[in-house]
XYZ file of C-alpha atoms in Angstrom:
428
model
C 155.466 166.178 133.080
C 154.963 163.544 130.432
C 152.015 159.961 130.472
C 155.063 158.183 130.702
C 156.849 159.579 133.878
C 153.673 159.739 135.241
C 153.257 155.501 134.001
C 156.832 155.511 135.824
C 155.779 156.984 138.949
C 152.848 154.980 139.014
C 149.894 157.227 138.632
C 148.464 155.710 136.265
C 149.346 152.408 133.926
C 151.083 152.836 130.734
C 148.343 151.791 127.540
C 149.083 149.010 125.970
C 148.936 147.937 122.079
C 145.407 146.641 122.350
C 144.046 149.235 123.488
C 145.745 151.465 121.832
C 144.090 149.084 118.746
C 140.826 148.720 120.678
C 140.411 153.003 119.944
C 141.739 152.837 116.531
C 139.340 150.263 115.544
C 137.027 152.379 113.387
C 139.885 153.485 111.529
C 139.377 150.733 108.564
C 143.113 149.600 107.135
C 143.855 149.931 103.220
C 145.609 148.048 101.298
C 147.353 149.875 98.237
C 148.403 148.442 94.128
C 151.323 146.926 95.368
C 148.894 145.283 97.661
C 150.439 147.196 101.323
C 147.897 147.644 104.141
C 148.635 149.779 105.745
C 146.997 149.840 109.906
C 145.445 152.675 111.661
C 148.117 152.474 113.976
C 151.662 151.191 113.901
C 153.961 151.503 117.089
C 158.287 151.159 116.933
C 157.609 147.329 116.934
C 156.614 147.534 113.140
C 159.792 149.407 112.447
C 162.298 147.358 110.164
C 165.689 147.650 111.288
C 167.190 148.285 107.805
C 167.104 151.780 106.807
C 167.901 153.074 102.654
C 170.122 156.415 101.987
C 168.778 159.665 102.197
C 169.220 162.886 100.595
C 171.374 164.870 102.441
C 171.257 168.596 100.308
C 168.739 170.784 102.845
C 167.501 171.868 99.035
C 166.341 170.189 95.749
C 166.677 171.399 91.647
C 163.440 173.198 91.133
C 163.777 171.738 87.598
C 160.893 173.537 84.512
C 160.161 171.558 81.575
C 159.320 172.994 78.326
C 158.445 171.988 75.473
C 158.637 174.494 73.098
C 161.831 176.379 72.111
C 160.296 180.092 73.941
C 163.013 180.666 75.015
C 161.149 183.802 76.617
C 159.502 182.067 78.926
C 162.898 180.048 79.508
C 164.460 183.493 80.139
C 161.495 184.262 82.694
C 161.987 180.956 85.037
C 165.418 181.420 85.132
C 164.985 185.462 86.572
C 161.871 183.880 88.655
C 162.733 180.501 91.243
C 163.799 177.964 88.081
C 166.824 176.206 88.858
C 166.763 173.933 86.111
C 165.668 173.231 82.561
C 163.697 170.106 81.485
C 163.970 169.828 77.195
C 161.328 167.749 76.163
C 160.753 166.907 73.151
C 162.786 169.643 70.851
C 164.718 169.689 67.784
C 168.361 170.346 67.459
C 168.426 173.619 65.356
C 166.436 174.916 68.224
C 168.745 173.806 70.735
C 171.633 176.078 70.207
C 169.102 179.789 70.148
C 167.553 179.411 72.851
C 170.332 177.982 75.317
C 172.574 180.714 74.531
C 174.351 182.963 76.822
C 172.613 180.302 79.817
C 173.967 179.014 82.437
C 171.703 177.068 83.853
C 171.515 172.605 83.899
C 169.919 171.341 81.488
C 168.254 168.419 80.945
C 167.860 166.674 77.222
C 164.515 164.415 76.655
C 165.138 163.795 72.921
C 163.915 161.077 71.845
C 164.900 159.538 68.060
C 165.878 162.671 69.242
C 168.737 161.864 71.608
C 171.647 161.556 70.026
C 171.796 165.813 67.805
C 170.555 166.830 70.074
C 173.485 165.385 72.950
C 176.124 167.194 70.948
C 174.602 170.234 70.704
C 175.158 170.078 74.748
C 178.698 169.024 74.156
C 179.012 171.639 72.166
C 178.342 174.249 75.298
C 181.528 174.955 77.631
C 180.950 174.163 80.894
C 177.364 172.396 80.081
C 175.329 170.837 83.062
C 172.448 168.105 83.519
C 172.046 165.253 81.428
C 171.317 164.320 77.946
C 168.480 162.621 78.688
C 170.013 158.988 77.077
C 167.125 156.689 77.405
C 166.406 153.051 74.204
C 164.725 151.333 76.914
C 162.734 154.294 78.194
C 162.049 155.336 73.984
C 160.612 151.833 73.402
C 157.990 151.480 75.801
C 157.500 155.119 75.593
C 157.266 154.572 71.593
C 156.442 150.658 70.536
C 160.045 151.750 68.471
C 163.440 150.363 69.852
C 166.763 152.877 69.752
C 170.127 152.030 69.637
C 171.482 151.137 72.706
C 175.880 151.559 72.206
C 174.578 154.663 70.735
C 173.509 155.469 74.068
C 175.890 154.012 76.206
C 179.088 155.872 73.436
C 177.606 158.995 74.702
C 177.600 157.545 78.498
C 181.197 156.656 78.482
C 182.440 160.289 76.535
C 180.790 161.662 78.975
C 182.328 160.255 81.706
C 185.707 160.480 80.571
C 185.312 164.197 78.941
C 182.112 165.622 80.777
C 182.265 165.838 85.433
C 179.203 168.098 84.929
C 177.253 166.018 82.943
C 175.050 162.812 83.022
C 174.712 160.578 80.339
C 171.941 158.698 80.598
C 167.711 159.520 82.232
C 165.798 156.831 83.537
C 162.684 157.319 82.700
C 159.998 155.629 84.796
C 156.934 157.734 83.637
C 156.671 155.587 80.651
C 155.345 153.293 83.212
C 153.241 155.572 85.745
C 150.664 156.847 83.310
C 150.259 153.484 81.634
C 148.037 152.677 85.615
C 151.278 150.948 86.815
C 151.878 151.236 90.466
C 153.957 152.650 92.477
C 156.321 149.252 93.119
C 156.218 148.783 89.325
C 157.019 151.713 88.648
C 160.445 150.981 90.223
C 160.298 148.124 90.209
C 160.558 149.144 86.554
C 162.763 152.113 86.634
C 165.651 150.264 88.599
C 165.646 146.857 85.901
C 165.946 149.789 83.151
C 168.925 150.188 85.541
C 170.434 147.143 85.831
C 170.666 147.030 81.633
C 172.923 150.431 81.590
C 174.524 149.261 84.377
C 175.255 146.610 82.151
C 176.369 148.023 79.669
C 178.809 150.405 80.686
C 180.482 148.864 81.841
C 180.786 146.194 79.859
C 181.891 149.349 77.440
C 185.125 149.944 80.362
C 183.718 151.897 82.473
C 183.662 151.157 86.226
C 180.068 150.480 88.986
C 181.375 153.838 90.274
C 181.805 155.460 87.021
C 179.076 153.910 85.320
C 176.580 154.603 88.706
C 177.387 158.110 88.703
C 175.877 158.325 84.589
C 172.308 157.650 85.240
C 169.396 159.282 87.070
C 166.224 158.730 87.897
C 162.467 159.688 87.743
C 159.978 159.383 88.751
C 156.204 160.012 88.780
C 154.784 161.814 93.356
C 150.882 161.469 92.971
C 148.809 163.022 94.965
C 148.632 160.187 98.672
C 151.248 161.801 100.660
C 153.357 159.708 102.932
C 152.730 156.811 99.663
C 154.181 159.324 97.138
C 156.793 159.923 100.444
C 157.920 156.402 101.138
C 158.136 155.933 96.871
C 161.006 158.507 96.763
C 162.843 156.511 100.399
C 162.197 153.516 99.206
C 163.660 154.459 95.545
C 167.285 155.357 97.323
C 167.497 152.038 99.446
C 166.986 149.663 95.534
C 169.587 151.662 94.118
C 171.722 151.716 97.429
C 171.184 148.061 97.078
C 171.746 147.468 93.708
C 174.984 149.269 93.987
C 176.111 147.629 96.988
C 175.556 143.861 94.891
C 177.252 145.950 91.818
C 180.723 145.935 94.524
C 179.969 149.337 93.141
C 180.351 152.545 96.436
C 176.001 152.243 98.233
C 174.298 155.470 96.824
C 171.023 155.698 96.446
C 170.903 158.034 92.931
C 170.504 161.305 91.439
C 166.701 161.594 91.646
C 163.913 163.740 89.684
C 160.098 163.803 91.119
C 158.079 164.833 88.416
C 154.481 165.429 89.736
C 151.844 163.038 88.214
C 150.783 162.745 84.200
C 148.043 161.398 84.544
C 145.759 162.443 88.478
C 145.052 165.241 85.987
C 142.998 166.345 84.717
C 140.853 168.200 82.397
C 137.197 168.917 83.874
C 138.048 172.050 86.969
C 142.436 171.704 86.366
C 142.634 174.380 88.737
C 142.873 171.904 91.224
C 144.925 170.192 89.553
C 147.460 172.953 91.382
C 146.580 171.381 95.063
C 147.766 167.767 93.346
C 150.584 169.548 92.377
C 151.445 171.204 95.791
C 150.673 168.258 97.958
C 152.584 166.203 95.651
C 155.692 168.301 95.654
C 156.020 168.220 98.694
C 156.054 164.458 99.181
C 158.670 164.340 96.892
C 160.976 166.873 99.413
C 160.055 165.523 102.181
C 161.461 162.611 100.094
C 164.214 163.648 99.307
C 164.258 163.777 95.496
C 167.199 165.985 94.035
C 165.091 167.334 91.811
C 161.795 168.640 91.574
C 159.211 169.382 88.413
C 155.930 169.971 89.060
C 154.151 170.255 85.599
C 151.919 173.458 85.132
C 147.948 172.798 86.105
C 146.452 172.854 82.555
C 148.797 170.839 80.960
C 145.889 168.368 81.111
C 144.444 171.252 78.363
C 147.149 171.981 76.029
C 150.585 173.663 76.272
C 150.214 175.432 79.277
C 150.874 179.195 79.456
C 152.329 181.415 81.358
C 149.978 181.063 84.630
C 150.690 177.124 84.485
C 154.246 178.182 84.546
C 154.167 180.812 86.983
C 152.057 178.636 88.940
C 153.747 176.258 88.800
C 157.328 176.989 89.539
C 155.793 179.135 92.478
C 154.705 176.518 94.539
C 157.851 175.186 95.094
C 159.786 178.315 95.675
C 156.330 178.806 98.857
C 157.498 175.193 99.258
C 161.366 175.882 100.184
C 161.920 179.966 101.108
C 157.794 180.753 102.510
C 157.824 177.384 104.903
C 161.177 175.353 104.661
C 160.506 172.260 103.246
C 163.909 171.716 102.156
C 165.734 172.443 105.117
C 165.514 169.573 106.566
C 167.464 165.604 106.316
C 164.448 162.544 105.848
C 161.878 164.577 107.856
C 159.660 161.676 107.711
C 162.711 159.537 109.348
C 161.895 157.283 112.651
C 157.755 157.821 111.823
C 156.827 154.163 112.564
C 154.585 154.630 109.869
C 157.071 155.629 106.665
C 159.731 153.324 107.865
C 157.046 150.614 107.465
C 155.887 152.004 104.151
C 158.854 152.761 102.202
C 160.591 148.718 103.785
C 156.923 147.594 102.898
C 157.063 148.974 99.263
C 160.807 148.616 98.726
C 160.096 144.470 99.080
C 157.224 144.963 96.559
C 159.642 146.789 93.878
C 162.416 144.655 94.670
C 159.389 141.634 94.458
C 158.983 142.394 90.953
C 162.458 143.217 89.865
C 163.195 140.000 90.325
C 160.253 138.733 88.155
C 161.584 141.191 85.491
C 165.444 140.034 85.738
C 163.739 136.557 85.446
C 162.385 136.915 82.478
C 165.714 138.454 80.324
C 165.758 142.244 81.918
C 163.626 145.186 81.084
C 164.517 144.927 77.069
C 163.355 141.807 77.021
C 159.928 141.647 80.009
C 158.644 144.775 77.205
C 158.794 142.880 74.253
C 157.366 139.548 75.876
C 154.134 141.656 76.708
C 155.197 140.999 80.754
C 155.186 144.752 81.103
C 152.713 146.133 79.231
C 150.703 142.419 80.836
C 150.945 143.217 84.258
C 150.437 147.284 84.106
C 146.927 147.093 82.826
C 146.194 144.552 85.017
C 146.876 147.430 87.849
C 144.857 150.296 85.807
C 141.705 147.954 85.400
C 141.618 147.843 89.120
C 141.605 151.121 88.672
C 139.358 151.805 86.838
C 137.719 150.206 89.147
C 137.617 151.692 92.388
C 137.838 155.209 90.092
C 134.009 153.887 88.772
C 132.565 152.386 92.128
C 134.287 155.132 93.679
C 136.207 153.814 96.297
C 139.363 156.376 94.753
C 138.442 159.675 94.167
C 139.147 162.547 92.056
C 138.130 165.859 93.596
C 136.874 168.493 90.872
C 135.649 165.060 89.256
C 134.485 162.591 90.955
C 133.871 164.537 94.036
C 132.970 167.921 94.460
C 132.599 168.615 90.832
C 132.353 171.998 89.592
C 128.589 173.474 88.016
C 129.351 176.308 86.201
C 133.070 175.402 85.152
C 134.061 175.746 81.521
C 136.407 173.944 79.886
C 139.562 176.231 79.882
C 140.859 176.792 76.045
C 144.800 176.340 75.489
C 147.262 175.408 71.776
C 146.972 171.457 71.604
C 150.273 170.556 73.161
C 153.080 168.664 70.453
C 152.062 165.758 69.763
C 153.858 163.136 72.391
C 155.028 159.478 70.314
C 152.449 156.212 70.318
C 153.006 152.915 69.533
C 154.097 151.600 73.359
C 152.435 151.542 76.399
C 149.461 153.538 76.574
C 149.517 157.045 78.569
C 146.074 156.985 80.710
C 144.648 159.967 83.169
C 142.647 158.950 85.900
C 139.518 161.270 85.605
C 139.585 160.184 81.563
C 136.321 158.523 81.538
C 134.983 160.707 83.692
C 135.459 163.619 81.730
């Protein structure tokens, strides 16, 4: 007989919330960088009435990032569990040979070279994936303005003639990598998406067709429950945007990337643990595609071991732990439902502030985005310095015998826009 049944039978009285709160009183509350309080105790009374959509497929797409045109590495990944390719920063001239006879979805991330790379992918019969046009994200990353009309032209062309492709990626990683909070990243993401939605509908697409051209990219961090809530909130936010825009409410296509900012150069093997937690949380949160960055990514160009561990992390979670076999496994958790709702409201508040400032491009140009992200980064640095935020292997439990890894340098990243930070950088 359960405790509830015993209570109903009169064996002993049911515990009150006050009694539970007294028992949990020694566990302190905590506050996120978005000002959200995480209490030690939640009940059904804390669950919001509204819930967003969830991903209904039982698996996610295992997406590996490649920074160089190494065909052998690409084939090795595809032979060992990877189901799509994220090609970042590769020149158009390298794509034809790299993708020869490869039957897998391809997501481009070419920055200023988007048009040239897109034309190569569009020439491949039956091409699947995303052309990766993202002029607003490129402006945030590089400080260089890119023609929005060019991205719109590509997306309209794809919508009409290439049913297996998307045209635009809403990459929110620049805001995360600048030290921003989860709500700031989400708010910047949906503000960017709204700017693209307006441009695409102005170019003649209906709202449903325009929304279908977008894929979102967000960071998955080592805070398990906050990451779960983040991806659930992301789906809810975009469903609300599409609903008020007159489209069929959809949660959007979500690509999770294990946080570049959380990676360490000191004792980088601990990054395997961070990547595992982040991947698990993104999968539970409902990401449609996940990229686990190799554990040595912060050191330089990942080696074959780094790539193998990255893809095997996902294989184990999918095939052995069967994380992808349950739809919304965190749903109905009083804690996760409350955290999702609070995070969605915080992100919506930031999004509406960006809209009042004239939209995402104007907010970038005015310095609003940079200033607000910098405030959060200063708060993070203070917490790291005070030991409130801890980095295993760096600020706590450091290995005194650690020997630095040697890796070839990774390709140069764009500069001139928002800063790129790593949480451990000042301790290394």
